[in-house]
Amino acid sequence: MLLQNLIGLPEGTPQITYTNMKTLKHVIDTQARRCYRDDPQSPFLIVTSLPPSFPKEFESDTNRRFTANLQEKILVIETMAKPSHALMAYDLMQPIQRQTDGMGLHNELHGVHPFKVESMTGNWVREGDGGFMRINILDWPIVAIEIGLSETESKLATDAQGRLEVEGSWTEAVIMVKIDRRTPRITVKRWEHYMPPFRPQTRQYNPIGSVMETVIVTHEMGVMKVQQLLDHTLRKDLRQSQTGARRERYRAEQR
C-alpha cells in the first residue's frame, strides 16, 4: 500500500518525517520556492509518520492538494499552490452544469470545487479539483474532475482508481485532464468501473477502475484539433449511485 501512494512521483521527490505543523509548512514553502525557480524540481513532498489528527490540523491550507493514507501514516502533497487547478476544473464544469440544468437535473446534481473526500475507514483522504454530487449525498461526488499539470500519467491513474475503488466511494466516473506543460497537448480520460468478462461480481471481486475513453486535444500553427468528443451519460451515474451497491457490499463485508 505504501508503494501505491508513491507510484508516478517524479524522481528525486523529497521525503521528510513529520514533527509538527509549523515545520511541515516551512518545508512545503521552501520546496515550492525551489520549484518556481527550477522547473525540473519535483513539486511533491512525501511526509511519513503522520499523526491521526493530521487531516483536521491541515484542513485550513486549502490551496494545496494532498493524498493521505493514515493507516500507513504517509502523506503526498503538491507543494506549489496552483489555483489554476480549481479554475480549470471550474471552466470545464460550466458547460456540463448548463447541460445538466437543461436536462432537468438541477434538483439532483450539485457542482462542487474544490472538495475533499475520505474513505469509510478514514485511512484514505484526497483533495479534488471539481465534480458533481447528488443533492442527498454531499460527502462523495458521483463524477470527479481532476486536472493534472505536474503529475505523471501513472500518478493520475492511481488517483482515478483510488477514487473509484476505495471503500465507501460513491464515485461512478472520473474525468482526468492531463495538460502537457512542454507541448500544446491535453489528454482527457474518462475512468469508470469495469467488470472483466467472466468475472462474477462478488464480495471477493469488485469492478476495477479502468479507462473507458480517451480524447486528445492539440494546438498546431494556430489550429486546435480535437480527436473526438467525450461521451458521458450523467443519468447513468445517477441511476448507479442511487443503489449505493458498493457501499452496502463493504458494510456487509465488515459485519
Short mmCIF file of C-alpha atoms in Angstrom, two decimals:
data_model
loop_
_atom_site.label_atom_id
_atom_site.label_comp_id
_atom_site.label_asym_id
_atom_site.label_seq_id
_atom_site.Cartn_x
_atom_site.Cartn_y
_atom_site.Cartn_z
CA MET A 1 0.00 0.00 0.00
CA LEU A 2 2.92 2.34 0.72
CA LEU A 3 4.31 1.87 -2.79
CA GLN A 4 0.88 2.56 -4.31
CA ASN A 5 0.92 6.03 -2.76
CA LEU A 6 4.33 6.75 -4.34
CA ILE A 7 3.68 5.42 -7.86
CA GLY A 8 4.22 8.04 -10.53
CA LEU A 9 6.00 10.62 -8.37
CA PRO A 10 8.94 12.35 -10.09
CA GLU A 11 12.41 11.01 -9.40
CA GLY A 12 14.06 12.90 -6.56
CA THR A 13 10.84 13.77 -4.74
CA PRO A 14 11.98 14.83 -1.23
CA GLN A 15 10.83 12.93 1.85
CA ILE A 16 10.64 14.09 5.46
CA THR A 17 9.39 12.75 8.79
CA TYR A 18 6.52 14.68 10.37
CA THR A 19 7.40 16.58 13.54
CA ASN A 20 4.90 19.45 13.76
CA MET A 21 2.67 21.55 11.52
CA LYS A 22 4.87 24.67 11.67
CA THR A 23 7.92 22.77 10.43
CA LEU A 24 5.92 20.98 7.73
CA LYS A 25 4.53 24.23 6.31
CA HIS A 26 8.04 25.72 6.28
CA VAL A 27 9.35 22.74 4.28
CA ILE A 28 6.38 22.95 1.89
CA ASP A 29 7.01 26.65 1.24
CA THR A 30 10.73 26.04 0.75
CA GLN A 31 10.12 23.25 -1.78
CA ALA A 32 7.56 25.41 -3.59
CA ARG A 33 10.09 28.23 -3.98
CA ARG A 34 12.61 25.75 -5.41
CA CYS A 35 10.02 24.56 -7.93
CA TYR A 36 9.18 28.09 -9.06
CA ARG A 37 12.89 28.80 -9.63
CA ASP A 38 13.76 25.40 -11.18
CA ASP A 39 11.13 23.63 -13.32
CA PRO A 40 12.74 20.12 -13.13
CA GLN A 41 12.29 20.13 -9.33
CA SER A 42 9.61 17.74 -8.07
CA PRO A 43 6.53 19.72 -6.95
CA PHE A 44 5.62 16.96 -4.49
CA LEU A 45 6.69 16.21 -0.94
CA ILE A 46 6.47 12.85 0.86
CA VAL A 47 5.76 13.04 4.58
CA THR A 48 5.92 9.99 6.86
CA SER A 49 4.88 9.30 10.47
CA LEU A 50 1.65 11.31 10.29
CA PRO A 51 -0.37 11.69 13.50
CA PRO A 52 -4.04 10.56 13.40
CA SER A 53 -5.18 14.17 13.82
CA PHE A 54 -3.37 15.37 10.70
CA PRO A 55 -6.34 15.94 8.30
CA LYS A 56 -8.06 18.32 10.74
CA GLU A 57 -4.84 20.19 11.50
CA PHE A 58 -4.05 20.66 7.82
CA GLU A 59 -7.61 21.49 6.73
CA SER A 60 -7.03 25.25 6.78
CA ASP A 61 -4.49 25.06 3.93
CA THR A 62 -6.92 24.60 1.05
CA ASN A 63 -4.65 25.89 -1.72
CA ARG A 64 -2.61 22.71 -1.91
CA ARG A 65 -3.81 19.27 -2.89
CA PHE A 66 -2.78 16.18 -0.97
CA THR A 67 -3.33 12.46 -0.59
CA ALA A 68 -3.07 10.93 2.87
CA ASN A 69 -3.05 7.28 3.91
CA LEU A 70 -3.43 7.36 7.69
CA GLN A 71 -3.07 3.61 8.03
CA GLU A 72 0.42 3.84 6.52
CA LYS A 73 0.93 7.27 8.17
CA ILE A 74 2.04 8.77 4.86
CA LEU A 75 1.21 11.98 3.01
CA VAL A 76 1.93 13.09 -0.56
CA ILE A 77 1.37 16.81 -1.02
CA GLU A 78 1.67 19.10 -4.03
CA THR A 79 3.78 21.94 -2.65
CA MET A 80 3.02 24.54 -5.34
CA ALA A 81 -0.24 26.34 -4.61
CA LYS A 82 -1.91 26.29 -8.02
CA PRO A 83 -5.37 27.81 -8.07
CA SER A 84 -5.22 27.09 -11.82
CA HIS A 85 -6.26 23.52 -10.97
CA ALA A 86 -9.54 24.68 -9.48
CA LEU A 87 -10.05 27.39 -12.10
CA MET A 88 -9.62 24.95 -14.98
CA ALA A 89 -11.93 22.44 -13.32
CA TYR A 90 -14.49 25.22 -12.89
CA ASP A 91 -14.25 26.16 -16.59
CA LEU A 92 -14.73 22.52 -17.53
CA MET A 93 -17.71 22.16 -15.21
CA GLN A 94 -19.64 25.16 -16.54
CA PRO A 95 -20.82 23.65 -19.87
CA ILE A 96 -21.60 20.38 -18.05
CA GLN A 97 -23.65 22.30 -15.47
CA ARG A 98 -25.60 24.04 -18.24
CA GLN A 99 -26.34 20.69 -19.85
CA THR A 100 -27.50 19.13 -16.59
CA ASP A 101 -29.77 22.11 -15.92
CA GLY A 102 -31.20 21.72 -19.41
CA MET A 103 -31.87 18.05 -18.67
CA GLY A 104 -33.82 18.99 -15.55
CA LEU A 105 -31.20 17.52 -13.20
CA HIS A 106 -30.57 20.72 -11.22
CA ASN A 107 -32.61 19.29 -8.32
CA GLU A 108 -30.46 16.14 -8.26
CA LEU A 109 -26.89 17.25 -9.01
CA HIS A 110 -24.75 19.84 -7.24
CA GLY A 111 -21.47 21.12 -8.70
CA VAL A 112 -18.56 21.39 -6.24
CA HIS A 113 -14.99 22.71 -6.50
CA PRO A 114 -12.68 22.04 -4.85
CA PHE A 115 -13.65 19.26 -2.46
CA LYS A 116 -12.22 16.68 -0.06
CA VAL A 117 -13.25 13.03 0.26
CA GLU A 118 -12.43 10.42 2.89
CA SER A 119 -12.82 6.65 2.90
CA MET A 120 -15.18 4.97 5.39
CA THR A 121 -12.24 3.83 7.50
CA GLY A 122 -10.66 7.29 7.43
CA ASN A 123 -7.37 5.87 6.16
CA TRP A 124 -7.66 7.40 2.65
CA VAL A 125 -8.09 11.18 2.26
CA ARG A 126 -7.95 13.03 -1.06
CA GLU A 127 -8.41 16.58 -2.36
CA GLY A 128 -10.24 17.08 -5.65
CA ASP A 129 -10.44 19.91 -8.21
CA GLY A 130 -14.13 19.67 -9.05
CA GLY A 131 -17.07 17.38 -9.64
CA PHE A 132 -20.77 16.76 -9.21
CA MET A 133 -22.50 15.36 -6.14
CA ARG A 134 -26.01 14.12 -5.54
CA ILE A 135 -28.03 16.62 -3.54
CA ASN A 136 -28.67 13.98 -0.87
CA ILE A 137 -25.08 12.64 -0.82
CA LEU A 138 -22.69 15.56 -0.28
CA ASP A 139 -19.69 13.62 1.04
CA TRP A 140 -18.69 12.00 -2.29
CA PRO A 141 -19.00 13.19 -5.91
CA ILE A 142 -20.60 10.77 -8.36
CA VAL A 143 -18.43 12.41 -11.04
CA ALA A 144 -14.96 13.69 -10.07
CA ILE A 145 -12.85 16.02 -12.22
CA GLU A 146 -9.09 16.12 -11.79
CA ILE A 147 -6.61 18.42 -13.56
CA GLY A 148 -3.02 17.21 -13.86
CA LEU A 149 -0.23 19.71 -14.52
CA SER A 150 2.77 18.19 -12.73
CA GLU A 151 1.53 14.64 -12.15
CA THR A 152 2.65 11.78 -14.38
CA GLU A 153 0.15 9.58 -16.19
CA SER A 154 0.74 6.77 -13.69
CA LYS A 155 0.09 9.11 -10.73
CA LEU A 156 -3.18 10.28 -12.28
CA ALA A 157 -4.15 6.67 -12.98
CA THR A 158 -3.54 5.72 -9.34
CA ASP A 159 -5.67 8.67 -8.19
CA ALA A 160 -8.53 7.76 -10.54
CA GLN A 161 -8.55 4.12 -9.43
CA GLY A 162 -8.44 5.18 -5.80
CA ARG A 163 -11.49 7.42 -6.20
CA LEU A 164 -13.45 4.61 -7.85
CA GLU A 165 -12.31 1.65 -5.77
CA VAL A 166 -11.70 2.92 -2.22
CA GLU A 167 -14.11 1.60 0.40
CA GLY A 168 -17.30 3.61 0.70
CA SER A 169 -16.84 5.54 -2.55
CA TRP A 170 -19.95 6.80 -4.37
CA THR A 171 -17.95 7.93 -7.40
CA GLU A 172 -19.14 6.41 -10.67
CA ALA A 173 -16.85 8.26 -13.08
CA VAL A 174 -13.59 10.23 -13.00
CA ILE A 175 -12.61 12.70 -15.73
CA MET A 176 -8.83 13.12 -15.72
CA VAL A 177 -7.33 16.02 -17.69
CA LYS A 178 -3.57 15.79 -18.25
CA ILE A 179 -2.00 19.03 -19.51
CA ASP A 180 1.41 18.78 -21.12
CA ARG A 181 3.48 21.68 -19.82
CA ARG A 182 6.02 21.47 -22.67
CA THR A 183 3.86 20.90 -25.75
CA PRO A 184 0.35 22.19 -26.63
CA ARG A 185 -1.39 18.91 -25.86
CA ILE A 186 -4.21 17.97 -23.50
CA THR A 187 -5.28 14.39 -22.82
CA VAL A 188 -8.71 13.76 -21.32
CA LYS A 189 -9.54 10.30 -19.97
CA ARG A 190 -12.87 9.04 -18.69
CA TRP A 191 -12.47 6.41 -15.96
CA GLU A 192 -15.33 4.17 -14.83
CA HIS A 193 -15.90 0.83 -13.14
CA TYR A 194 -15.19 -2.14 -15.36
CA MET A 195 -16.02 -5.77 -14.75
CA PRO A 196 -13.78 -8.01 -16.90
CA PRO A 197 -15.65 -10.76 -18.79
CA PHE A 198 -16.38 -13.99 -16.98
CA ARG A 199 -15.67 -12.49 -13.57
CA PRO A 200 -18.75 -12.56 -11.28
CA GLN A 201 -19.42 -9.50 -9.11
CA THR A 202 -18.94 -10.94 -5.62
CA ARG A 203 -17.60 -9.74 -2.30
CA GLN A 204 -14.23 -11.15 -3.28
CA TYR A 205 -14.13 -9.43 -6.66
CA ASN A 206 -15.49 -5.94 -7.34
CA PRO A 207 -15.29 -3.83 -10.51
CA ILE A 208 -11.96 -2.10 -11.12
CA GLY A 209 -11.36 1.46 -12.28
CA SER A 210 -10.46 1.48 -15.97
CA VAL A 211 -10.08 3.99 -18.80
CA MET A 212 -13.22 3.82 -20.94
CA GLU A 213 -12.49 6.71 -23.30
CA THR A 214 -9.56 8.96 -24.26
CA VAL A 215 -9.74 12.33 -26.03
CA ILE A 216 -6.61 14.17 -27.23
CA VAL A 217 -6.57 17.91 -27.92
CA THR A 218 -3.61 19.52 -29.74
CA HIS A 219 -2.78 23.01 -30.98
CA GLU A 220 -0.54 23.43 -34.02
CA MET A 221 0.08 26.52 -36.20
CA GLY A 222 -2.91 28.32 -34.74
CA VAL A 223 -5.29 25.41 -35.26
CA MET A 224 -6.82 23.41 -32.42
CA LYS A 225 -7.54 19.78 -33.20
CA VAL A 226 -9.84 17.59 -31.13
CA GLN A 227 -9.59 13.87 -31.76
CA GLN A 228 -13.20 13.20 -30.76
CA LEU A 229 -15.88 14.34 -28.33
CA LEU A 230 -16.05 12.96 -24.80
CA ASP A 231 -19.22 10.89 -24.46
CA HIS A 232 -20.55 10.53 -20.94
CA THR A 233 -24.05 9.93 -19.56
CA LEU A 234 -24.79 11.59 -16.24
CA ARG A 235 -28.19 9.91 -15.98
CA LYS A 236 -26.42 6.54 -15.85
CA ASP A 237 -24.24 7.78 -12.97
CA LEU A 238 -27.34 8.90 -11.12
CA ARG A 239 -29.04 5.53 -11.56
CA GLN A 240 -25.99 3.62 -10.40
CA SER A 241 -25.33 5.88 -7.42
CA GLN A 242 -28.91 5.50 -6.22
CA THR A 243 -28.30 1.87 -5.37
CA GLY A 244 -25.20 2.52 -3.26
CA ALA A 245 -24.29 -1.08 -4.05
CA ARG A 246 -20.57 -0.85 -3.39
CA ARG A 247 -21.03 0.90 -0.06
CA GLU A 248 -23.58 -1.68 1.06
CA ARG A 249 -21.29 -4.52 -0.02
CA TYR A 250 -18.48 -3.01 2.01
CA ARG A 251 -20.69 -2.71 5.07
CA ALA A 252 -21.75 -6.34 4.69
CA GLU A 253 -18.12 -7.46 4.50
CA GLN A 254 -17.34 -5.69 7.78
CA ARG A 255 -20.12 -7.44 9.71
#
